[in-house]
Amino acid sequence: MNMPVNMPVNMPVAPALSTRGPVLIVGTGLLGTSLALALSAARIEVQLADTSPTSLALARDMGAGRVRTSGDAEPRIVVVATPPDVTAGVVLRELDAHPGAVVTDVASVKDSVAAEVRAHGGDSARRYVGSHPMAGRERSGAVAADSDLFVGRPWVIVGEWADPDSVLRIRNLAVDVGATPVLMTAAEHDAAVAAVSHVPQLLSSLLAARLEELPESALALAGQGLRDTTRIAASDPRLWSAIIVGNAEPVAELLRAVRTDLDLLIEGIAPALLPSAPSERSFPGGADAIIPGAVGAITDVMSRGNTGRARIPGKHGGAPRRYAEVQVLVPDSAGELGRLFSDVGAAGVNIEDFSLEHSPGQRAGLAMLSVLPAAAQGLQEALGAQGWRVVVG
Amino acid sequence: MNMPVNMPVNMPVAPALSTRGPVLIVGTGLLGTSLALALSAARIEVQLADTSPTSLALARDMGAGRVRTSGDAEPRIVVVATPPDVTAGVVLRELDAHPGAVVTDVASVKDSVAAEVRAHGGDSARRYVGSHPMAGRERSGAVAADSDLFVGRPWVIVGEWADPDSVLRIRNLAVDVGATPVLMTAAEHDAAVAAVSHVPQLLSSLLAARLEELPESALALAGQGLRDTTRIAASDPRLWSAIIVGNAEPVAELLRAVRTDLDLLIEGIAPALLPSAPSERSFPGGADAIIPGAVGAITDVMSRGNTGRARIPGKHGGAPRRYAEVQVLVPDSAGELGRLFSDVGAAGVNIEDFSLEHSPGQRAGLAMLSVLPAAAQGLQEALGAQGWRVVVG
């Protein structure tokens, strides 16, 4: 369920929906501090808590809110933004400490926390709602915090066991910081992030691990494909271990499915290793006729990959659209990309996606501009008229 | 071996090194036609041949060269740019037909072609040199051809069996079209492309194949990580089957190594599925203390992935550099990226890498500008002064 929020960027959110009481943020890392900054910017009272006085002081000094003290007003919402391996314990503690509050957490795995809260007994579970704001950065800590971190991002809310009013309170919190609330069950959420986040992370790492021993001369042949597929292999192993251990079952199930496909692929390719007469391998009629097992295995996994890839939604969350790609050679010097985008802007064309491709030794970049198909021809002509080297794909 | 070519972009290459006789291009697809266009632009005489009259006429009409006829002068170089499964046969035919020529091919796998040529006997092998220009596009055919396709790209040359003069002739050909010649043995080349190209392709497809059956609500949570890791899963299964079958042994060896790592990962994660008391799983001391096998297995593969990823060279082929990243929120309307890059250009800063991040429902993009660390602070201030929402990572 996807409820889009239409909100102009860079405008204060008003009126805030969750103002009828303070919000206590427990944990002033990247997510906690970003959330506190966003709520403070919306003039919502924020109380801060953290086991690290240094982190707490930093968040306070950044304008995230004031440090909670024992005499403070009771919070209406408590957000637990601690490392994932301690989240459930802190959630239970906060539920007990603030009996009038709805408690949520921002851990990226939801079922295990929910199971512990529900096992805790009492009415606690009715006041617990899980959150997973799909926002993050490659850096961590309060110092990387940003009040715009949640703007336009999905914010998953799980709370099939909770009071409807509790769910509504957290939904309003998400809207107040510019996020798009998405309601799911905890199990649906965990299966989803296993597929769109955890398993991609592990496969990227498995692939990059193969580069550890590769000669430098081989690495020099790396192109954009390798760069893209291994970008997230630079992620923090410690943080991710905690995340993946917390979602072990859905991740292991998917990895086993990958292993099944991988086994079929390896077995399929193996017959190609059998010696065959050179003349059989090299003339028309081709590989299909000679090693149908290998071609079949590769074609099968690649065709399914085509289908899967095509299902990833476009940037606005709608059905996947096929964009036309306009490729432009850009000299590698200051201002050239600026000149390019000025010319694109002057042509009145909106860029749907953009990437810049380089290869070792290259002194020029290949800019790939994705635009609506109807706009490609006009853009090509406009850029050509400005002296750019352009090819429409 | 990496010999950089310093050549201004968009300038004719002069004097051409391979002018002392015509170059015959056999196969007028993307690579053959692009090469012919580049050679013709350098005023080198190009003869064209193709089994498809349509494709041949198209290449000729694009200005790639003239169609070879029986009375033509003998070529000094023959470039075989046919589909990979027929390459070796065509190379042998051209070696016999043109006893004064050096014959090269552009297939992306080299050892199998070389083995057939060497098995052919006579002096043929001394006149055969394998090429692999590391240039390509997602589209194929003469219509997608581009005379700049090879500019600044590595062009691998294999010919440990060939006459030094034959190797030099092909090296000059590569330089004439603006490529960077890289000398390797055929086995080194094939092992390299298995690791940097073929296995990344298959793992991306294996990952994307898992999305085939995923609910749409789960796909709506996809972020940039999934987009990056599955981008090349959109590649053509038929073309890739032929490539991978031709490089079966190095690919299968790497896939088996991936499977070993995957097995360890699955076995490592499995103990996390054993039931444990909630209190053990949720309090400080954390996951490390409870499920060391799972954490160890995940941390191991991810740490090795960190190392491997960090070894991929930077865009200019030098040692990997760490760039500072400046992140800017960009409203989603025509001209905004242009305004951003104008302001970046006005600040005199060169963009080393660029990406644009979107999430479903989002009406603004997060532009990530990679710049030299020394330039980040100044760029942040300059963009802030122009009213941009900026965060330096």
PDB file of C-alpha atoms in Angstrom, chain A residues 47-298:
ATOM      1  CA  GLN A  47      13.742  15.112  23.607  1.00  0.00           C
ATOM      2  CA  LEU A  48      17.050  13.308  23.060  1.00  0.00           C
ATOM      3  CA  ALA A  49      18.637  10.328  24.819  1.00  0.00           C
ATOM      4  CA  ASP A  50      21.759   8.277  24.064  1.00  0.00           C
ATOM      5  CA  THR A  51      24.144   6.082  26.082  1.00  0.00           C
ATOM      6  CA  SER A  52      27.005   8.116  24.565  1.00  0.00           C
ATOM      7  CA  PRO A  53      27.231  11.633  26.091  1.00  0.00           C
ATOM      8  CA  THR A  54      29.454  12.715  23.175  1.00  0.00           C
ATOM      9  CA  SER A  55      26.949  11.714  20.514  1.00  0.00           C
ATOM     10  CA  LEU A  56      24.132  13.245  22.551  1.00  0.00           C
ATOM     11  CA  ALA A  57      25.939  16.598  22.916  1.00  0.00           C
ATOM     12  CA  LEU A  58      26.724  16.648  19.221  1.00  0.00           C
ATOM     13  CA  ALA A  59      23.075  16.062  18.269  1.00  0.00           C
ATOM     14  CA  ARG A  60      21.957  18.757  20.710  1.00  0.00           C
ATOM     15  CA  ASP A  61      24.529  21.229  19.372  1.00  0.00           C
ATOM     16  CA  MET A  62      23.339  20.542  15.826  1.00  0.00           C
ATOM     17  CA  GLY A  63      19.887  21.772  16.859  1.00  0.00           C
ATOM     18  CA  ALA A  64      18.246  18.335  16.952  1.00  0.00           C
ATOM     19  CA  GLY A  65      16.480  18.977  20.284  1.00  0.00           C
ATOM     20  CA  ARG A  66      17.133  19.095  24.026  1.00  0.00           C
ATOM     21  CA  VAL A  67      18.550  16.316  26.179  1.00  0.00           C
ATOM     22  CA  ARG A  68      15.749  14.595  28.127  1.00  0.00           C
ATOM     23  CA  THR A  69      15.939  14.893  31.925  1.00  0.00           C
ATOM     24  CA  SER A  70      13.864  13.164  34.579  1.00  0.00           C
ATOM     25  CA  GLY A  71      11.542  16.145  35.184  1.00  0.00           C
ATOM     26  CA  ASP A  72      10.515  16.464  31.524  1.00  0.00           C
ATOM     27  CA  ALA A  73       7.002  16.046  30.164  1.00  0.00           C
ATOM     28  CA  GLU A  74       6.060  12.503  29.136  1.00  0.00           C
ATOM     29  CA  PRO A  75       6.650  11.825  25.421  1.00  0.00           C
ATOM     30  CA  ARG A  76       3.690  10.999  23.185  1.00  0.00           C
ATOM     31  CA  ILE A  77       5.956   9.059  20.799  1.00  0.00           C
ATOM     32  CA  VAL A  78       9.255   7.323  21.531  1.00  0.00           C
ATOM     33  CA  VAL A  79      11.505   6.502  18.561  1.00  0.00           C
ATOM     34  CA  VAL A  80      14.178   3.874  19.283  1.00  0.00           C
ATOM     35  CA  ALA A  81      17.036   4.472  16.836  1.00  0.00           C
ATOM     36  CA  THR A  82      19.741   2.261  18.372  1.00  0.00           C
ATOM     37  CA  PRO A  83      21.937  -0.353  16.667  1.00  0.00           C
ATOM     38  CA  PRO A  84      19.780  -3.279  15.500  1.00  0.00           C
ATOM     39  CA  ASP A  85      21.150  -5.870  17.917  1.00  0.00           C
ATOM     40  CA  VAL A  86      19.904  -3.959  20.978  1.00  0.00           C
ATOM     41  CA  THR A  87      16.705  -2.521  19.510  1.00  0.00           C
ATOM     42  CA  ALA A  88      14.187  -4.998  20.980  1.00  0.00           C
ATOM     43  CA  GLY A  89      15.540  -4.611  24.504  1.00  0.00           C
ATOM     44  CA  VAL A  90      15.409  -0.830  24.333  1.00  0.00           C
ATOM     45  CA  VAL A  91      11.879  -0.903  22.873  1.00  0.00           C
ATOM     46  CA  LEU A  92      10.663  -3.036  25.810  1.00  0.00           C
ATOM     47  CA  ARG A  93      12.352  -0.728  28.304  1.00  0.00           C
ATOM     48  CA  GLU A  94      10.761   2.381  26.739  1.00  0.00           C
ATOM     49  CA  LEU A  95       7.305   0.751  26.612  1.00  0.00           C
ATOM     50  CA  ASP A  96       7.564   0.135  30.366  1.00  0.00           C
ATOM     51  CA  ALA A  97       9.021   3.566  31.142  1.00  0.00           C
ATOM     52  CA  HIS A  98       6.401   5.554  29.180  1.00  0.00           C
ATOM     53  CA  PRO A  99       2.982   3.901  29.533  1.00  0.00           C
ATOM     54  CA  GLY A 100       1.225   6.716  27.651  1.00  0.00           C
ATOM     55  CA  ALA A 101       3.544   6.660  24.660  1.00  0.00           C
ATOM     56  CA  VAL A 102       3.508   4.833  21.355  1.00  0.00           C
ATOM     57  CA  VAL A 103       6.958   3.339  20.831  1.00  0.00           C
ATOM     58  CA  THR A 104       8.467   2.726  17.421  1.00  0.00           C
ATOM     59  CA  ASP A 105      11.914   1.682  16.222  1.00  0.00           C
ATOM     60  CA  VAL A 106      13.763   2.199  12.943  1.00  0.00           C
ATOM     61  CA  ALA A 107      15.564  -1.140  12.666  1.00  0.00           C
ATOM     62  CA  SER A 108      15.767  -2.486   9.134  1.00  0.00           C
ATOM     63  CA  VAL A 109      14.406  -5.902  10.180  1.00  0.00           C
ATOM     64  CA  LYS A 110      10.977  -5.975  11.818  1.00  0.00           C
ATOM     65  CA  ASP A 111       9.738  -9.482  12.627  1.00  0.00           C
ATOM     66  CA  SER A 112      12.241 -10.343  15.364  1.00  0.00           C
ATOM     67  CA  VAL A 113      11.643  -7.122  17.302  1.00  0.00           C
ATOM     68  CA  ALA A 114       7.881  -7.528  16.967  1.00  0.00           C
ATOM     69  CA  ALA A 115       8.053 -11.140  18.182  1.00  0.00           C
ATOM     70  CA  GLU A 116       9.903 -10.100  21.318  1.00  0.00           C
ATOM     71  CA  VAL A 117       7.520  -7.266  22.088  1.00  0.00           C
ATOM     72  CA  ARG A 118       4.487  -9.523  21.618  1.00  0.00           C
ATOM     73  CA  ALA A 119       6.100 -12.208  23.800  1.00  0.00           C
ATOM     74  CA  HIS A 120       6.554  -9.594  26.524  1.00  0.00           C
ATOM     75  CA  GLY A 121       2.858  -9.725  27.427  1.00  0.00           C
ATOM     76  CA  GLY A 122       0.613  -7.033  28.854  1.00  0.00           C
ATOM     77  CA  ASP A 123      -0.745  -4.284  26.619  1.00  0.00           C
ATOM     78  CA  SER A 124       2.744  -3.336  25.409  1.00  0.00           C
ATOM     79  CA  ALA A 125       2.272  -4.675  21.918  1.00  0.00           C
ATOM     80  CA  ARG A 126      -0.769  -2.442  21.379  1.00  0.00           C
ATOM     81  CA  ARG A 127       1.510   0.567  21.813  1.00  0.00           C
ATOM     82  CA  TYR A 128       4.384  -0.772  19.693  1.00  0.00           C
ATOM     83  CA  VAL A 129       4.550  -0.023  15.959  1.00  0.00           C
ATOM     84  CA  GLY A 130       7.597  -0.948  13.866  1.00  0.00           C
ATOM     85  CA  SER A 131       9.078   1.519  11.394  1.00  0.00           C
ATOM     86  CA  HIS A 132      11.579   1.150   8.617  1.00  0.00           C
ATOM     87  CA  PRO A 133      12.360   4.463   6.963  1.00  0.00           C
ATOM     88  CA  MET A 134      14.012   3.493   3.636  1.00  0.00           C
ATOM     89  CA  ALA A 135      16.610   6.192   4.013  1.00  0.00           C
ATOM     90  CA  GLY A 136      20.259   5.932   4.827  1.00  0.00           C
ATOM     91  CA  ARG A 137      23.661   6.995   3.760  1.00  0.00           C
ATOM     92  CA  GLU A 138      27.028   5.362   3.312  1.00  0.00           C
ATOM     93  CA  ARG A 139      28.250   7.331   6.355  1.00  0.00           C
ATOM     94  CA  SER A 140      26.910   7.027   9.871  1.00  0.00           C
ATOM     95  CA  GLY A 141      26.667   9.086  13.049  1.00  0.00           C
ATOM     96  CA  ALA A 142      25.018  12.348  14.048  1.00  0.00           C
ATOM     97  CA  VAL A 143      27.629  14.258  12.036  1.00  0.00           C
ATOM     98  CA  ALA A 144      26.154  12.869   8.791  1.00  0.00           C
ATOM     99  CA  ALA A 145      22.586  13.697   9.855  1.00  0.00           C
ATOM    100  CA  ASP A 146      20.326  15.636   7.511  1.00  0.00           C
ATOM    101  CA  SER A 147      16.824  16.915   8.163  1.00  0.00           C
ATOM    102  CA  ASP A 148      15.936  16.131   4.524  1.00  0.00           C
ATOM    103  CA  LEU A 149      16.974  12.473   4.848  1.00  0.00           C
ATOM    104  CA  PHE A 150      13.387  11.170   4.770  1.00  0.00           C
ATOM    105  CA  VAL A 151      11.900  13.504   2.172  1.00  0.00           C
ATOM    106  CA  GLY A 152      10.108  11.486  -0.496  1.00  0.00           C
ATOM    107  CA  ARG A 153      11.435   8.139   0.791  1.00  0.00           C
ATOM    108  CA  PRO A 154       9.193   5.199   1.623  1.00  0.00           C
ATOM    109  CA  TRP A 155       8.667   4.711   5.386  1.00  0.00           C
ATOM    110  CA  VAL A 156       7.424   1.187   6.062  1.00  0.00           C
ATOM    111  CA  ILE A 157       5.049   0.860   9.018  1.00  0.00           C
ATOM    112  CA  VAL A 158       4.298  -2.551  10.543  1.00  0.00           C
ATOM    113  CA  GLY A 159       1.782  -2.975  13.340  1.00  0.00           C
ATOM    114  CA  GLU A 160      -0.838  -5.613  12.522  1.00  0.00           C
ATOM    115  CA  TRP A 161      -0.999  -6.324  16.321  1.00  0.00           C
ATOM    116  CA  ALA A 162      -1.169  -2.671  17.453  1.00  0.00           C
ATOM    117  CA  ASP A 163      -4.037  -0.285  18.217  1.00  0.00           C
ATOM    118  CA  PRO A 164      -5.157   1.596  15.091  1.00  0.00           C
ATOM    119  CA  ASP A 165      -4.481   4.834  16.961  1.00  0.00           C
ATOM    120  CA  SER A 166      -0.879   3.775  17.576  1.00  0.00           C
ATOM    121  CA  VAL A 167      -0.397   3.070  13.864  1.00  0.00           C
ATOM    122  CA  LEU A 168      -1.942   6.434  12.975  1.00  0.00           C
ATOM    123  CA  ARG A 169       0.400   8.272  15.338  1.00  0.00           C
ATOM    124  CA  ILE A 170       3.472   6.760  13.634  1.00  0.00           C
ATOM    125  CA  ARG A 171       1.970   7.327  10.207  1.00  0.00           C
ATOM    126  CA  ASN A 172       1.616  11.023  11.053  1.00  0.00           C
ATOM    127  CA  LEU A 173       5.215  11.100  12.297  1.00  0.00           C
ATOM    128  CA  ALA A 174       6.395   9.756   8.930  1.00  0.00           C
ATOM    129  CA  VAL A 175       4.300  12.327   7.049  1.00  0.00           C
ATOM    130  CA  ASP A 176       5.652  15.131   9.248  1.00  0.00           C
ATOM    131  CA  VAL A 177       9.204  14.461   8.075  1.00  0.00           C
ATOM    132  CA  GLY A 178       8.219  14.251   4.416  1.00  0.00           C
ATOM    133  CA  ALA A 179       8.312  10.457   4.036  1.00  0.00           C
ATOM    134  CA  THR A 180       5.808   8.305   2.130  1.00  0.00           C
ATOM    135  CA  PRO A 181       4.137   5.872   4.594  1.00  0.00           C
ATOM    136  CA  VAL A 182       3.808   2.274   3.342  1.00  0.00           C
ATOM    137  CA  LEU A 183       1.798  -0.217   5.442  1.00  0.00           C
ATOM    138  CA  MET A 184       2.944  -3.866   5.459  1.00  0.00           C
ATOM    139  CA  THR A 185       2.998  -6.838   7.820  1.00  0.00           C
ATOM    140  CA  ALA A 186       6.315  -7.522   9.549  1.00  0.00           C
ATOM    141  CA  ALA A 187       6.758 -10.758   7.597  1.00  0.00           C
ATOM    142  CA  GLU A 188       5.990  -9.041   4.276  1.00  0.00           C
ATOM    143  CA  HIS A 189       8.501  -6.333   5.108  1.00  0.00           C
ATOM    144  CA  ASP A 190      11.281  -8.742   6.065  1.00  0.00           C
ATOM    145  CA  ALA A 191      10.795 -10.873   2.959  1.00  0.00           C
ATOM    146  CA  ALA A 192      10.819  -7.701   0.841  1.00  0.00           C
ATOM    147  CA  VAL A 193      14.054  -6.263   2.263  1.00  0.00           C
ATOM    148  CA  ALA A 194      15.722  -9.674   2.047  1.00  0.00           C
ATOM    149  CA  ALA A 195      15.073  -9.575  -1.712  1.00  0.00           C
ATOM    150  CA  VAL A 196      15.639  -5.892  -2.511  1.00  0.00           C
ATOM    151  CA  SER A 197      18.420  -5.145  -0.037  1.00  0.00           C
ATOM    152  CA  HIS A 198      20.036  -7.968   1.973  1.00  0.00           C
ATOM    153  CA  VAL A 199      20.590 -10.551  -0.765  1.00  0.00           C
ATOM    154  CA  PRO A 200      21.772  -7.884  -3.271  1.00  0.00           C
ATOM    155  CA  GLN A 201      24.268  -6.789  -0.594  1.00  0.00           C
ATOM    156  CA  LEU A 202      25.573 -10.331  -0.097  1.00  0.00           C
ATOM    157  CA  LEU A 203      25.796 -11.135  -3.815  1.00  0.00           C
ATOM    158  CA  SER A 204      27.653  -7.889  -4.440  1.00  0.00           C
ATOM    159  CA  SER A 205      30.087  -8.839  -1.667  1.00  0.00           C
ATOM    160  CA  LEU A 206      30.477 -12.397  -3.002  1.00  0.00           C
ATOM    161  CA  LEU A 207      31.298 -10.959  -6.418  1.00  0.00           C
ATOM    162  CA  ALA A 208      33.742  -8.347  -5.111  1.00  0.00           C
ATOM    163  CA  ALA A 209      35.444 -10.996  -2.944  1.00  0.00           C
ATOM    164  CA  ARG A 210      36.570 -12.633  -6.224  1.00  0.00           C
ATOM    165  CA  LEU A 211      38.591  -9.477  -7.006  1.00  0.00           C
ATOM    166  CA  GLU A 212      40.792  -9.829  -3.916  1.00  0.00           C
ATOM    167  CA  GLU A 213      43.399 -11.950  -5.687  1.00  0.00           C
ATOM    168  CA  LEU A 214      42.949 -10.670  -9.239  1.00  0.00           C
ATOM    169  CA  PRO A 215      46.056  -9.284 -11.018  1.00  0.00           C
ATOM    170  CA  GLU A 216      46.089  -5.520 -11.440  1.00  0.00           C
ATOM    171  CA  SER A 217      46.289  -5.906 -15.220  1.00  0.00           C
ATOM    172  CA  ALA A 218      42.937  -7.700 -15.086  1.00  0.00           C
ATOM    173  CA  LEU A 219      41.377  -5.051 -12.844  1.00  0.00           C
ATOM    174  CA  ALA A 220      42.457  -2.416 -15.369  1.00  0.00           C
ATOM    175  CA  LEU A 221      39.859  -3.901 -17.763  1.00  0.00           C
ATOM    176  CA  ALA A 222      37.026  -3.189 -15.324  1.00  0.00           C
ATOM    177  CA  GLY A 223      34.127  -1.273 -16.830  1.00  0.00           C
ATOM    178  CA  GLN A 224      30.930   0.286 -15.591  1.00  0.00           C
ATOM    179  CA  GLY A 225      29.236  -3.107 -15.185  1.00  0.00           C
ATOM    180  CA  LEU A 226      31.713  -4.225 -12.529  1.00  0.00           C
ATOM    181  CA  ARG A 227      31.621  -0.820 -10.854  1.00  0.00           C
ATOM    182  CA  ASP A 228      27.822  -0.884 -10.617  1.00  0.00           C
ATOM    183  CA  THR A 229      27.510  -4.472  -9.442  1.00  0.00           C
ATOM    184  CA  THR A 230      30.130  -4.028  -6.686  1.00  0.00           C
ATOM    185  CA  ARG A 231      29.363  -0.492  -5.476  1.00  0.00           C
ATOM    186  CA  ILE A 232      27.529  -1.675  -2.359  1.00  0.00           C
ATOM    187  CA  ALA A 233      30.296  -4.199  -1.624  1.00  0.00           C
ATOM    188  CA  ALA A 234      31.997  -1.219   0.068  1.00  0.00           C
ATOM    189  CA  SER A 235      29.362  -1.338   2.859  1.00  0.00           C
ATOM    190  CA  ASP A 236      30.218  -1.825   6.542  1.00  0.00           C
ATOM    191  CA  PRO A 237      30.500  -5.564   7.392  1.00  0.00           C
ATOM    192  CA  ARG A 238      29.753  -5.106  11.109  1.00  0.00           C
ATOM    193  CA  LEU A 239      26.546  -3.155  10.592  1.00  0.00           C
ATOM    194  CA  TRP A 240      25.348  -5.530   7.873  1.00  0.00           C
ATOM    195  CA  SER A 241      26.137  -8.661   9.860  1.00  0.00           C
ATOM    196  CA  ALA A 242      23.741  -7.491  12.566  1.00  0.00           C
ATOM    197  CA  ILE A 243      21.070  -6.661   9.988  1.00  0.00           C
ATOM    198  CA  ILE A 244      21.324  -9.953   8.114  1.00  0.00           C
ATOM    199  CA  VAL A 245      21.524 -12.110  11.249  1.00  0.00           C
ATOM    200  CA  GLY A 246      18.262 -10.463  12.319  1.00  0.00           C
ATOM    201  CA  ASN A 247      16.638 -11.503   9.028  1.00  0.00           C
ATOM    202  CA  ALA A 248      18.319 -14.888   8.722  1.00  0.00           C
ATOM    203  CA  GLU A 249      15.356 -16.962   7.626  1.00  0.00           C
ATOM    204  CA  PRO A 250      14.164 -14.961   4.568  1.00  0.00           C
ATOM    205  CA  VAL A 251      17.792 -14.282   3.548  1.00  0.00           C
ATOM    206  CA  ALA A 252      18.831 -17.944   3.837  1.00  0.00           C
ATOM    207  CA  GLU A 253      15.760 -19.012   1.852  1.00  0.00           C
ATOM    208  CA  LEU A 254      16.640 -16.653  -1.012  1.00  0.00           C
ATOM    209  CA  LEU A 255      20.324 -17.588  -0.907  1.00  0.00           C
ATOM    210  CA  ARG A 256      19.351 -21.255  -1.224  1.00  0.00           C
ATOM    211  CA  ALA A 257      17.264 -20.383  -4.286  1.00  0.00           C
ATOM    212  CA  VAL A 258      20.246 -18.519  -5.740  1.00  0.00           C
ATOM    213  CA  ARG A 259      22.416 -21.566  -5.024  1.00  0.00           C
ATOM    214  CA  THR A 260      19.997 -23.816  -6.890  1.00  0.00           C
ATOM    215  CA  ASP A 261      20.157 -21.515  -9.929  1.00  0.00           C
ATOM    216  CA  LEU A 262      23.948 -21.276  -9.605  1.00  0.00           C
ATOM    217  CA  ASP A 263      24.289 -25.069  -9.491  1.00  0.00           C
ATOM    218  CA  LEU A 264      22.200 -25.412 -12.659  1.00  0.00           C
ATOM    219  CA  LEU A 265      24.349 -22.775 -14.301  1.00  0.00           C
ATOM    220  CA  ILE A 266      27.625 -24.474 -13.369  1.00  0.00           C
ATOM    221  CA  GLU A 267      26.314 -27.890 -14.425  1.00  0.00           C
ATOM    222  CA  GLY A 268      25.059 -26.325 -17.653  1.00  0.00           C
ATOM    223  CA  ILE A 269      28.388 -24.721 -18.457  1.00  0.00           C
ATOM    224  CA  ALA A 270      30.383 -27.857 -17.583  1.00  0.00           C
ATOM    225  CA  PRO A 271      29.695 -29.756 -20.871  1.00  0.00           C
ATOM    226  CA  ALA A 272      31.282 -26.822 -22.687  1.00  0.00           C
ATOM    227  CA  LEU A 273      34.526 -27.917 -21.054  1.00  0.00           C
ATOM    228  CA  LEU A 274      34.444 -31.233 -22.902  1.00  0.00           C
ATOM    229  CA  PRO A 275      36.873 -31.184 -25.820  1.00  0.00           C
ATOM    230  CA  SER A 276      35.247 -30.845 -29.204  1.00  0.00           C
ATOM    231  CA  ALA A 277      36.749 -30.588 -32.658  1.00  0.00           C
ATOM    232  CA  PRO A 278      37.701 -26.974 -33.425  1.00  0.00           C
ATOM    233  CA  SER A 279      35.636 -27.053 -36.615  1.00  0.00           C
ATOM    234  CA  GLU A 280      32.543 -27.910 -34.615  1.00  0.00           C
ATOM    235  CA  ARG A 281      33.009 -24.926 -32.348  1.00  0.00           C
ATOM    236  CA  SER A 282      33.688 -22.252 -34.868  1.00  0.00           C
ATOM    237  CA  PHE A 283      31.377 -22.369 -37.851  1.00  0.00           C
ATOM    238  CA  PRO A 284      27.819 -21.255 -38.555  1.00  0.00           C
ATOM    239  CA  GLY A 285      25.228 -23.330 -36.789  1.00  0.00           C
ATOM    240  CA  GLY A 286      27.182 -22.154 -33.845  1.00  0.00           C
ATOM    241  CA  ALA A 287      27.189 -22.681 -30.139  1.00  0.00           C
ATOM    242  CA  ASP A 288      23.474 -23.476 -29.974  1.00  0.00           C
ATOM    243  CA  ALA A 289      23.908 -26.628 -32.004  1.00  0.00           C
ATOM    244  CA  ILE A 290      26.956 -27.865 -30.118  1.00  0.00           C
ATOM    245  CA  ILE A 291      26.430 -27.134 -26.454  1.00  0.00           C
ATOM    246  CA  PRO A 292      22.713 -26.692 -25.975  1.00  0.00           C
ATOM    247  CA  GLY A 293      23.018 -27.403 -22.232  1.00  0.00           C
ATOM    248  CA  ALA A 294      25.357 -24.505 -21.606  1.00  0.00           C
ATOM    249  CA  VAL A 295      23.505 -22.071 -23.834  1.00  0.00           C
ATOM    250  CA  GLY A 296      20.200 -23.182 -22.343  1.00  0.00           C
ATOM    251  CA  ALA A 297      21.392 -22.740 -18.760  1.00  0.00           C
ATOM    252  CA  ILE A 298      22.872 -19.304 -19.424  1.00  0.00           C
TER     253      ILE A 298
END
